Short mmCIF file of C-alpha atoms in Angstrom, two decimals:
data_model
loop_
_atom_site.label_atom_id
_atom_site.label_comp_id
_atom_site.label_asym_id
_atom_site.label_seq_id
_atom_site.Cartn_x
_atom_site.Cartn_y
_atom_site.Cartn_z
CA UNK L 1 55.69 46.34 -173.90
CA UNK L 2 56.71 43.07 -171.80
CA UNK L 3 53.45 42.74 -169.61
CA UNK L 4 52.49 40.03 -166.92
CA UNK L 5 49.14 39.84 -165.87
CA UNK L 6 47.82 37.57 -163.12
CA UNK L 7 44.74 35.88 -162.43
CA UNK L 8 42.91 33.35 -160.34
CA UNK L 9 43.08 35.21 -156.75
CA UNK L 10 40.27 34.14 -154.11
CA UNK L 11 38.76 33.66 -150.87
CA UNK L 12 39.42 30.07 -150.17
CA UNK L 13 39.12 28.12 -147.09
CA UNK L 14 42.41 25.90 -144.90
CA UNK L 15 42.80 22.79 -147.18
CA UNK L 16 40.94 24.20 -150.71
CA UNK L 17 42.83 24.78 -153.63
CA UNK L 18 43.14 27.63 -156.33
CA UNK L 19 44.91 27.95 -159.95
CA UNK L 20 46.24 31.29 -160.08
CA UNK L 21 47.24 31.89 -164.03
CA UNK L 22 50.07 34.77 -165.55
CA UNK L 23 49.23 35.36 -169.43
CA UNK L 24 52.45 36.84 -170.70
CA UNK L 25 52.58 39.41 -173.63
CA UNK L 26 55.49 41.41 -175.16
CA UNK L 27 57.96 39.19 -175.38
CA UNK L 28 59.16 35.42 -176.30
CA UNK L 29 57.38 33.47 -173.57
CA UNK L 30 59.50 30.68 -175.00
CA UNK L 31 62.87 31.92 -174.42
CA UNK L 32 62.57 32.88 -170.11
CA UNK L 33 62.53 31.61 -166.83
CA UNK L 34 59.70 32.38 -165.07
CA UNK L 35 58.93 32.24 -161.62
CA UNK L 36 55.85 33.16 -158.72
CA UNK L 37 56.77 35.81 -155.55
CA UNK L 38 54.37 36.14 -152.91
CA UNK L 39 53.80 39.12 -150.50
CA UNK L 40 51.85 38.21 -147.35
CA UNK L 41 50.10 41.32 -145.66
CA UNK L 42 52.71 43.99 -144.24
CA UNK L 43 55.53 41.85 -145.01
CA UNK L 44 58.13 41.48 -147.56
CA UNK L 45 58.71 39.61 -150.46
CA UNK L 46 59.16 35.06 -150.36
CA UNK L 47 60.10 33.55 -153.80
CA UNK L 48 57.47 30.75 -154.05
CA UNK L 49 58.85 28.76 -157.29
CA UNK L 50 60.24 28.87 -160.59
CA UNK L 51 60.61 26.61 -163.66
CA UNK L 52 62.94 27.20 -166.59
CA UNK L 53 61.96 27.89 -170.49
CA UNK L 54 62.26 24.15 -170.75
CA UNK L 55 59.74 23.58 -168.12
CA UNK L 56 62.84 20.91 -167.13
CA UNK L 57 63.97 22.43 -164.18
CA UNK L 58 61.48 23.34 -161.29
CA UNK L 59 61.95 24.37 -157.51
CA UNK L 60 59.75 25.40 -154.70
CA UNK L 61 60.29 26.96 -151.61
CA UNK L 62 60.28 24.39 -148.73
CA UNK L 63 56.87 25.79 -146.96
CA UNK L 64 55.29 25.44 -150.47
CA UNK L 65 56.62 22.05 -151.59
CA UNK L 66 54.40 19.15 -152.17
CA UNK L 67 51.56 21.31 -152.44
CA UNK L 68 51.88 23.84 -154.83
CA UNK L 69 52.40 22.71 -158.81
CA UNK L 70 53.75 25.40 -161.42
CA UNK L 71 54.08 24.85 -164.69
CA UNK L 72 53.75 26.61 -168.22
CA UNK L 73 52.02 26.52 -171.63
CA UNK L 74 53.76 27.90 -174.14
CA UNK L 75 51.03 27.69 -177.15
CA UNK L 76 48.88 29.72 -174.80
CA UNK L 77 51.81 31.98 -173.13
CA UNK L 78 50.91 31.81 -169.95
CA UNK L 79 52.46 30.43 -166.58
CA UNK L 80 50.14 28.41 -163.90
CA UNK L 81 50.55 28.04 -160.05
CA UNK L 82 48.38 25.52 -158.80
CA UNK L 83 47.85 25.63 -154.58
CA UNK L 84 46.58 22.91 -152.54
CA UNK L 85 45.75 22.00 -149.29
CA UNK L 86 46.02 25.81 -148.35
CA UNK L 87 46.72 27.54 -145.35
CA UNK L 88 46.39 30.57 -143.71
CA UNK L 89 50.06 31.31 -144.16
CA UNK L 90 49.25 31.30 -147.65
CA UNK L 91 47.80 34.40 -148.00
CA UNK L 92 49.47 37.16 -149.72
CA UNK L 93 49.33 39.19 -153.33
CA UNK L 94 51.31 36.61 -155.60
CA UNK L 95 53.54 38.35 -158.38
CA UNK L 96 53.98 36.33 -161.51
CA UNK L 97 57.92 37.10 -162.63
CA UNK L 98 60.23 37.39 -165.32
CA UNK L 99 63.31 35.63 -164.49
CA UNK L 100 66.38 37.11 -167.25
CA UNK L 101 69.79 36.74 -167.26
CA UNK L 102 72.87 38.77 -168.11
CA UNK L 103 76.40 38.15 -169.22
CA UNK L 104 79.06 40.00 -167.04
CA UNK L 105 82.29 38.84 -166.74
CA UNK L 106 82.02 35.84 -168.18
CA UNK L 107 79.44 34.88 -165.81
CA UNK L 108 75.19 34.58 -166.35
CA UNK L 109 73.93 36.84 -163.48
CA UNK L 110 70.32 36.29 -163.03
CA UNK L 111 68.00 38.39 -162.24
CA UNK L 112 63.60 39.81 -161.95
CA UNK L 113 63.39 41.95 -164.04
CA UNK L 114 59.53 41.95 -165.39
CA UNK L 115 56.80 41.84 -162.57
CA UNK L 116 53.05 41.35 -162.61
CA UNK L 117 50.53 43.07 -160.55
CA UNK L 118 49.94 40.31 -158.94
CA UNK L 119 46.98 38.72 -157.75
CA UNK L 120 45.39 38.08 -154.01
CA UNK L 121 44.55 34.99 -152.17
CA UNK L 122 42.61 35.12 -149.16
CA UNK L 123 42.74 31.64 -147.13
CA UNK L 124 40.31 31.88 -144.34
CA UNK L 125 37.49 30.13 -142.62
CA UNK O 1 69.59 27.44 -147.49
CA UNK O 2 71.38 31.00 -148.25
CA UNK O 3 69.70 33.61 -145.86
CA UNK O 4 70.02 37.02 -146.85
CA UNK O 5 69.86 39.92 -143.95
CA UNK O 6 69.88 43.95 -144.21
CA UNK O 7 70.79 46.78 -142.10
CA UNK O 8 68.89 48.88 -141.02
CA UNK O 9 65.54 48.09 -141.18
CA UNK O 10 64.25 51.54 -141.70
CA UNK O 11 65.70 55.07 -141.66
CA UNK O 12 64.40 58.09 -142.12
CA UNK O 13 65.99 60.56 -144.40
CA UNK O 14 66.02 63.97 -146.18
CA UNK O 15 65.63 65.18 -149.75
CA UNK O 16 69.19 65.27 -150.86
CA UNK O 17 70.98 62.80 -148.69
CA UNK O 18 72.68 60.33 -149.89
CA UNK O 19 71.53 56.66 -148.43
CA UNK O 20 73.51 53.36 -147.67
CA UNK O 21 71.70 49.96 -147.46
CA UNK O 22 73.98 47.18 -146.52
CA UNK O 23 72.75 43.17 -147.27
CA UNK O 24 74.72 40.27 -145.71
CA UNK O 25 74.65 36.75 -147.51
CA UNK O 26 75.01 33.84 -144.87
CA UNK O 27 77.37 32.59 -147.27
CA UNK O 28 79.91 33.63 -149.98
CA UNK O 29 77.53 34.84 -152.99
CA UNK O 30 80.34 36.39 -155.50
CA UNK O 31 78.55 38.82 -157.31
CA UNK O 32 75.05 37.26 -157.34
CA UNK O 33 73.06 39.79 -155.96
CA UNK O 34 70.05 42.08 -157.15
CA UNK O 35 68.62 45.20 -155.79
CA UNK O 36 64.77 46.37 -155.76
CA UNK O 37 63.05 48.69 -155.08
CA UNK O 38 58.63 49.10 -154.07
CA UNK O 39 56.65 51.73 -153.41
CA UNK O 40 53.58 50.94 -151.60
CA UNK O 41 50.53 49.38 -153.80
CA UNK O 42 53.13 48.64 -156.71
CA UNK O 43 55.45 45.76 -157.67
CA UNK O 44 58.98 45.51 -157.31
CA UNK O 45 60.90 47.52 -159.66
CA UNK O 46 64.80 46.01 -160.46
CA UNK O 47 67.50 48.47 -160.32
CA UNK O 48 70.56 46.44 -159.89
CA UNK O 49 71.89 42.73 -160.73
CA UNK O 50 74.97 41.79 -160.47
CA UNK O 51 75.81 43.57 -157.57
CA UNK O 52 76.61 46.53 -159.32
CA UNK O 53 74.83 46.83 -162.91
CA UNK O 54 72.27 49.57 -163.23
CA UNK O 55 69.29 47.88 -164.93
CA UNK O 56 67.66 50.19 -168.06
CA UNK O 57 66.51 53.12 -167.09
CA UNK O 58 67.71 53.16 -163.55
CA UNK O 59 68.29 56.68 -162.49
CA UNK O 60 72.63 56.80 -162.16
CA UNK O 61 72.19 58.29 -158.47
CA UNK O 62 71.54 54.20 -157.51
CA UNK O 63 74.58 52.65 -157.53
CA UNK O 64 75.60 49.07 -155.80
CA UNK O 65 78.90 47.72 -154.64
CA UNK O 66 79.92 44.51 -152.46
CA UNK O 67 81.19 40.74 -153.47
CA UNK O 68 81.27 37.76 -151.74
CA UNK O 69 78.69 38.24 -148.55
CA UNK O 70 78.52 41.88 -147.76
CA UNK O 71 76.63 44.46 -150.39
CA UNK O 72 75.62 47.93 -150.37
CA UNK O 73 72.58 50.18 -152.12
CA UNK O 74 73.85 53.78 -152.22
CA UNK O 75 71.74 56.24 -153.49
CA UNK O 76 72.95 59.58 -153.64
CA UNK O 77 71.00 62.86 -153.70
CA UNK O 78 67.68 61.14 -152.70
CA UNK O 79 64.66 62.23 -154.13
CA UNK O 80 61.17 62.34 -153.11
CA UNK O 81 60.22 59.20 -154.95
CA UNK O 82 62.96 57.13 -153.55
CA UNK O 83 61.07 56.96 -150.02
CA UNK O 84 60.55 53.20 -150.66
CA UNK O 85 60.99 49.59 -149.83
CA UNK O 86 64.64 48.48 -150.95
CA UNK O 87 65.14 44.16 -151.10
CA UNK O 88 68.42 42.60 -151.96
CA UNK O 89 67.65 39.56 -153.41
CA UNK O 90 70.42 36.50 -153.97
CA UNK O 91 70.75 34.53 -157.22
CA UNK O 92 73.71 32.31 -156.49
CA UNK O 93 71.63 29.05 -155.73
CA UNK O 94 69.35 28.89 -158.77
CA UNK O 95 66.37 28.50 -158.38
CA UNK O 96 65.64 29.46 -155.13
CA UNK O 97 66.37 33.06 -155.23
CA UNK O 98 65.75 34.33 -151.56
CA UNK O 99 65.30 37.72 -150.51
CA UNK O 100 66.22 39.90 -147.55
CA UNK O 101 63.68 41.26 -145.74
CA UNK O 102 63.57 44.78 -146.68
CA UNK O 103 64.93 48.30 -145.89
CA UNK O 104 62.21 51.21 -145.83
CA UNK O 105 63.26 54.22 -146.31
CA UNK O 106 61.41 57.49 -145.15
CA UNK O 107 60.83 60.85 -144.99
CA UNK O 108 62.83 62.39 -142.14
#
């Protein structure tokens, strides 16, 4: 079964940092896209970033950039979000993803299609 | 930035209805656009990409329609655990895959 488990949620205080880690099982870790989701309290969902199987190509969300670092380890399968200089806005349950793709029409339609639990930061004083 | 918006924001519904959830891209999207679904406490579950592909194991009473900016969730002969959170989600500008901000759908 493909399976995404998170870890690394805390408490933190405005400006600390965290490294929230998604060990991957079930599947090629090698051969996807992966990406982080986050959740904040009662609200919906805010892509947060995503790097390709190369680890070549990376984006972040604009209220994320310059502060928040993924990246991936493929002899350990498992996919790393490291937050700095956190705020409050930052709290939320953060989904590690599974990004796949599809053929359909002669196009690659991309898509979620494996989700973690996710894991909870708290940023508070 | 693509920003993604749905209509409405909630409705309340019966056992057996059928449902329409419409999502508007800010700008011309083709076909990239995914559906999903989350019941409270869980994840996200996918049930359509591509505008209109039912993902594995998908129930056949979702269905999806729409191209360019304007999509729609149907799901016919709702059942009781459909009440949910539907997101339409686009994947046109790779990576940043925004999402809409949600449709809940309740018990009427």
């Amino acid at each position: 079964e493909d399976q995404l488990v998170e870890s690394g949620g805390a408490m933190v205080r405005p400006g600390g940092s965290l490294r929230l880690s998604c060990a991957v099982s079930g599947f090629n870790f090698d051969e996807y896209d992966m990406a982080w989701v986050r959740q904040a309290p009662g609200k919906g969902l805010e892509w947060v970033s995503s790097i390709n199987w190369t680890g070549g190509n990376i984006g972040y969300a604009d209220s994320v950039k310059g502060r928040f670092t993924i990246s991936r380890d493929s002899a350990k399968k498992v996919l790393y979000l490291e937050m700095n200089t956190l705020r409050a806005e930052d709290t939320a349950l953060y989904y590690c993803v599974r990004r796949a793709r599809n053929l359909v029409e002669s196009y690659f339609y991309y898509y979620m299609d494996v989700w973690g639990k996710g894991t909870t930061v708290t940023v508070s004083s | 930035d693509i920003q993604m918006t749905q209509s409405p924001s909630s409705l309340s519904a019966s056992v057996g209805d059928r449902v329409t959830i419409t999502c508007r891209a800010s700008q011309n999207i083709n076909k990239f656009l995914n559906w999903y679904q989350q019941k409270p406490g869980e994840a996200p579950r996918l049930l359509i990409y591509a505008a209109s592909n039912l993902q594995s194991g998908v129930p056949s009473r979702f269905s999806g329609s729409g191209s360019g900016t304007d999509f729609t969730l149907t799901i016919g002969n709702l059942q009781p655990e459909d009440f949910a959170t539907y997101y339409c989600q686009q994947s046109h500008t790779t990576p940043r895959f925004t999402f809409g901000p949600g449709t809940t759908v309740d018990i009427q």
